[in-house]
mmCIF file of C-alpha atoms in Angstrom:
data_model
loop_
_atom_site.group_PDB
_atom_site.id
_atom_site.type_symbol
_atom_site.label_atom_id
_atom_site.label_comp_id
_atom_site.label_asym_id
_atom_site.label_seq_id
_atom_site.Cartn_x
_atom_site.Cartn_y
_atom_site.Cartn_z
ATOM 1 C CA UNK A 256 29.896 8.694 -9.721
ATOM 2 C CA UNK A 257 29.048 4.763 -10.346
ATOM 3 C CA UNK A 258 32.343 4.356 -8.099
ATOM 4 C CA UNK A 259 31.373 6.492 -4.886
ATOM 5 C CA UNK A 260 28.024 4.273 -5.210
ATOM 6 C CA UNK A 261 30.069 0.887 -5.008
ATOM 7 C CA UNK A 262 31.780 1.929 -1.741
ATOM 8 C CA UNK A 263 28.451 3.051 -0.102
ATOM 9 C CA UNK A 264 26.410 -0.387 -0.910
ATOM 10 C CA UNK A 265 29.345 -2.241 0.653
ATOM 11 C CA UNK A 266 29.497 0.392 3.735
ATOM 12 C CA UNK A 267 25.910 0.212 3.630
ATOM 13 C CA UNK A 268 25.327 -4.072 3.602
ATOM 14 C CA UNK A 269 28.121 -3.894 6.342
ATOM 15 C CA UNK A 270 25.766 -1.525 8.867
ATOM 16 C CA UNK A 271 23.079 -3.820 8.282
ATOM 17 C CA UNK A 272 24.994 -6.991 8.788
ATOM 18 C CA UNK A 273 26.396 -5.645 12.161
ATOM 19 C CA UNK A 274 23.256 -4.393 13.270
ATOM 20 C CA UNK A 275 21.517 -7.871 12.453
ATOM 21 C CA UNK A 276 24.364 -8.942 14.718
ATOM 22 C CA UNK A 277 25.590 -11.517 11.913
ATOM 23 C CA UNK A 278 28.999 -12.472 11.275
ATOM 24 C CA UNK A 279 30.339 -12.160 7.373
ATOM 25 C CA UNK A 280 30.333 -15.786 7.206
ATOM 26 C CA UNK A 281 26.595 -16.266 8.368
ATOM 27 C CA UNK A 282 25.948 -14.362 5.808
ATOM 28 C CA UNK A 283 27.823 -15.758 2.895
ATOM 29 C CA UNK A 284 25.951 -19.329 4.259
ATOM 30 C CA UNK A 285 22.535 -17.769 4.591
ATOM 31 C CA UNK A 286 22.555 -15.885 1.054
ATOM 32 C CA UNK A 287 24.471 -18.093 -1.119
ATOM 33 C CA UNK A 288 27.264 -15.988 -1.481
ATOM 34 C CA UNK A 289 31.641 -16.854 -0.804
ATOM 35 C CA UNK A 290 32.772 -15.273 1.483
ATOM 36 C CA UNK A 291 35.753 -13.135 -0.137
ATOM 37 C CA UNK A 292 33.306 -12.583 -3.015
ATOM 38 C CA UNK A 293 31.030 -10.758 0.236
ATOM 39 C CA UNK A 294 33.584 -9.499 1.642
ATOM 40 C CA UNK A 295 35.424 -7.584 -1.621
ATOM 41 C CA UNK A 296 31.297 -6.432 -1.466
ATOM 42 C CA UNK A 297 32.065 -4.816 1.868
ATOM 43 C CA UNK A 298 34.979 -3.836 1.330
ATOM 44 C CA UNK A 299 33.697 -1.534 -1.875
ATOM 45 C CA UNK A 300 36.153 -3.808 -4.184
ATOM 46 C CA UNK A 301 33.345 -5.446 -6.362
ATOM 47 C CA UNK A 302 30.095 -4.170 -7.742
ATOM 48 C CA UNK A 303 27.280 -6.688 -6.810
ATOM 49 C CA UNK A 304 24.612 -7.381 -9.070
ATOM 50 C CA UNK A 305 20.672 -6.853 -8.941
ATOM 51 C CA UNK A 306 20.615 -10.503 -8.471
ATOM 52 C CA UNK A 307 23.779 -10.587 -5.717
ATOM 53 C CA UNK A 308 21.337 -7.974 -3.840
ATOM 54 C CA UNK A 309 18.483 -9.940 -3.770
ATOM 55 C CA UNK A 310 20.556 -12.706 -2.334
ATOM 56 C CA UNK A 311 22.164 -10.573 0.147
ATOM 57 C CA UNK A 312 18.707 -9.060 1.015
ATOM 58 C CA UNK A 313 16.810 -11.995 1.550
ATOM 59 C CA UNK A 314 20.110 -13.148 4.016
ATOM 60 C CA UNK A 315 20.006 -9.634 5.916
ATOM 61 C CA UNK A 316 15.958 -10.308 6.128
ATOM 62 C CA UNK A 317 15.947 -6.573 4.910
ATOM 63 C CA UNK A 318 14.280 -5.058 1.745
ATOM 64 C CA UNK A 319 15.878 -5.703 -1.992
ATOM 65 C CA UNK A 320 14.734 -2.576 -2.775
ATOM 66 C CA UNK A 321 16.389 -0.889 0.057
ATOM 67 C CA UNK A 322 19.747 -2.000 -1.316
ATOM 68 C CA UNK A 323 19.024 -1.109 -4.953
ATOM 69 C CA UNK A 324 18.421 2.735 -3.900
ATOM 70 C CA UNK A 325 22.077 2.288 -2.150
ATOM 71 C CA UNK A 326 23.451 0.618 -5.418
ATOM 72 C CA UNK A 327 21.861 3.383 -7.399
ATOM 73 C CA UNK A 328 20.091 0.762 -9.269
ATOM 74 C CA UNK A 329 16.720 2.641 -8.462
ATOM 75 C CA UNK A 330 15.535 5.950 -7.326
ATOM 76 C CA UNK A 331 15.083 6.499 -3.940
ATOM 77 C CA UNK A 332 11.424 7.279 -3.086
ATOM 78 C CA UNK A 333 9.847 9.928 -0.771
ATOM 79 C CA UNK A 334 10.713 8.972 2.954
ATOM 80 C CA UNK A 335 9.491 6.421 4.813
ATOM 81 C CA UNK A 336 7.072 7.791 7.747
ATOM 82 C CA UNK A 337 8.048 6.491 11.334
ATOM 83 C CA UNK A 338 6.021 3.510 10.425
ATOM 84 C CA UNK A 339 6.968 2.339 7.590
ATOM 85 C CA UNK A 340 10.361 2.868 8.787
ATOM 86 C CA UNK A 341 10.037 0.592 11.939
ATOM 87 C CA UNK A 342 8.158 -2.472 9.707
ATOM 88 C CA UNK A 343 10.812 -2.119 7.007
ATOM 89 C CA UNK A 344 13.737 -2.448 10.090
ATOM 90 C CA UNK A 345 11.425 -5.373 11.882
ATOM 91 C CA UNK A 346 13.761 -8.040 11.727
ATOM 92 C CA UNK A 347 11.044 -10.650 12.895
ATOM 93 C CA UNK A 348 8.859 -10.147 10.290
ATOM 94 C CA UNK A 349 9.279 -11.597 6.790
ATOM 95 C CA UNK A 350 9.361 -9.712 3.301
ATOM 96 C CA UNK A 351 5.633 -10.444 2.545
ATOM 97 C CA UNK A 352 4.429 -9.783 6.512
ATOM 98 C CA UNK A 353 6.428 -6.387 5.711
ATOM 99 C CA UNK A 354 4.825 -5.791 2.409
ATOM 100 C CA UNK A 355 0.902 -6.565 3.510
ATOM 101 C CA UNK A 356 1.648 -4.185 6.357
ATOM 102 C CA UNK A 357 2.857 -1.433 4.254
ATOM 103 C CA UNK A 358 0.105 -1.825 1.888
ATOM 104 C CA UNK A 359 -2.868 -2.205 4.670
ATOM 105 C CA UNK A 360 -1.274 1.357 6.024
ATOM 106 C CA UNK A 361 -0.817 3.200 3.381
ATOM 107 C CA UNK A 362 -4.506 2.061 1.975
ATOM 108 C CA UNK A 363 -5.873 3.769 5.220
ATOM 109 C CA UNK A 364 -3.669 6.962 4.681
ATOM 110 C CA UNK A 365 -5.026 7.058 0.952
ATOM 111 C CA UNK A 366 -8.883 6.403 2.551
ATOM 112 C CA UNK A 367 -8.106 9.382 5.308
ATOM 113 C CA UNK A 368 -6.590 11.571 2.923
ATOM 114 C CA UNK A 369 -9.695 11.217 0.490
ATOM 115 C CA UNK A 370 -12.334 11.816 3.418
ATOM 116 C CA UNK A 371 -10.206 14.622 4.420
ATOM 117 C CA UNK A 372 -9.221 13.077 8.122
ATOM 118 C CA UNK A 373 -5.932 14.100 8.958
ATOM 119 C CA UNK A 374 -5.741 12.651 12.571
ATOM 120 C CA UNK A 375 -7.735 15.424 14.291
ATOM 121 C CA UNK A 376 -7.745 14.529 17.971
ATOM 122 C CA UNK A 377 -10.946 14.644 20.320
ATOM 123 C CA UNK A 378 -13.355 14.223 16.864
ATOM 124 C CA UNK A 379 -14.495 10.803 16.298
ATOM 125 C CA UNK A 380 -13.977 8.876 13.263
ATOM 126 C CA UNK A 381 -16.679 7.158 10.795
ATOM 127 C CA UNK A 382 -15.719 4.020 12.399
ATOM 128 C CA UNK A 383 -16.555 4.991 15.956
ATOM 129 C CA UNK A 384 -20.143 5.970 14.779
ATOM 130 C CA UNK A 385 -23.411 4.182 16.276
ATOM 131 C CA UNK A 386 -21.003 2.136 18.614
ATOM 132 C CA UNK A 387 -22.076 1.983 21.781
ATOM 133 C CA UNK A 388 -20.093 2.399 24.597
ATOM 134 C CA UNK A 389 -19.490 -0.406 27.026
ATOM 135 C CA UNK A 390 -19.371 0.086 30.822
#
C-alpha cells in the first residue's frame, strides 16, 4: 500500500507545481531541494520525508499538511467547506494569513452552531440588533 502512496505524493506535488505555474527547477531553488532528488519525487521513484514535505510545501506556498494526507503520513480530515478550500488554494496569501483565516471562520461556525444560527435568510442576526439603519 506504502508504494501506491509514493506515486500519488509525486503525481500529487506535480499538479500543484503546474498549477502554481512553476518550473521543476524553481522549485528545487525555492525549497532547498536538487533537482533529480525532486524530480525522482515526481516521478514516484523516492519517498520524501516529513521534513522534504515541509520544504516542498513552503516552495509550492501550499499547506504541509496537505501533502502529509497525500504521503499518508496523516489522516485526512473531514472536507474542507468551499471556504476553507479557496484560502487553503490562495496562492497570495501566506501559511499564517491562511491559518488566522481558517481559525477566525471556523470560530464563527462553532459560535453559530452553539446559538443555533444556521444561516437562515431574511432573520436578522444578534449582530444586526439596535443598529440603526442609515439613509
Amino acid at each position: 500500500m506504502a508504494s501506491s502512496k509514493v506515486g500519488s505524493i509525486g503525481e500529487y506535488i506535480r499538479e500543484q507545481r503546474t498549477r502554481a505555474k512553476i518550473s521543476l527547477r524553481q522549485l528545487a531553488d525555492v525549497s532547498g531541494i536538487s533537482n533529480p532528488y525532486l524530480s525522482q519525487i515526481e516521478r514516484g521513484l523516492r519517498k520524501p520525508s516529513a521534513e522534504i514535505l515541509q520544504q516542498i510545501a513552503k516552495g509550492l506556498r501550499i499547506s504541509a499538511e496537505a501533502l502529509y494526507v497525500q504521503a499518508g503520513i496523516l489522516e485526512e480530515r473531514e472536507a474542507d467547506t468551499d471556504v476553507q478550500a479557496a484560502v487553503r488554494a490562495d496562492l497570495l496569501l501566506t501559511e499564517r494569513q491562511k491559518q488566522v483565516l481558517l481559525d477566525i471562520y471556523e470560530s464563527f461556525r462553532k459560535e453559530n452552531e452553539a446559538a443555533g444560527v444556521f444561516g437562515e435568510a431574511g432573520h436578522d442576526t444578534p449582530e444586526q440588533d439596535g443598529k440603526e439603519e442609515v439613509g
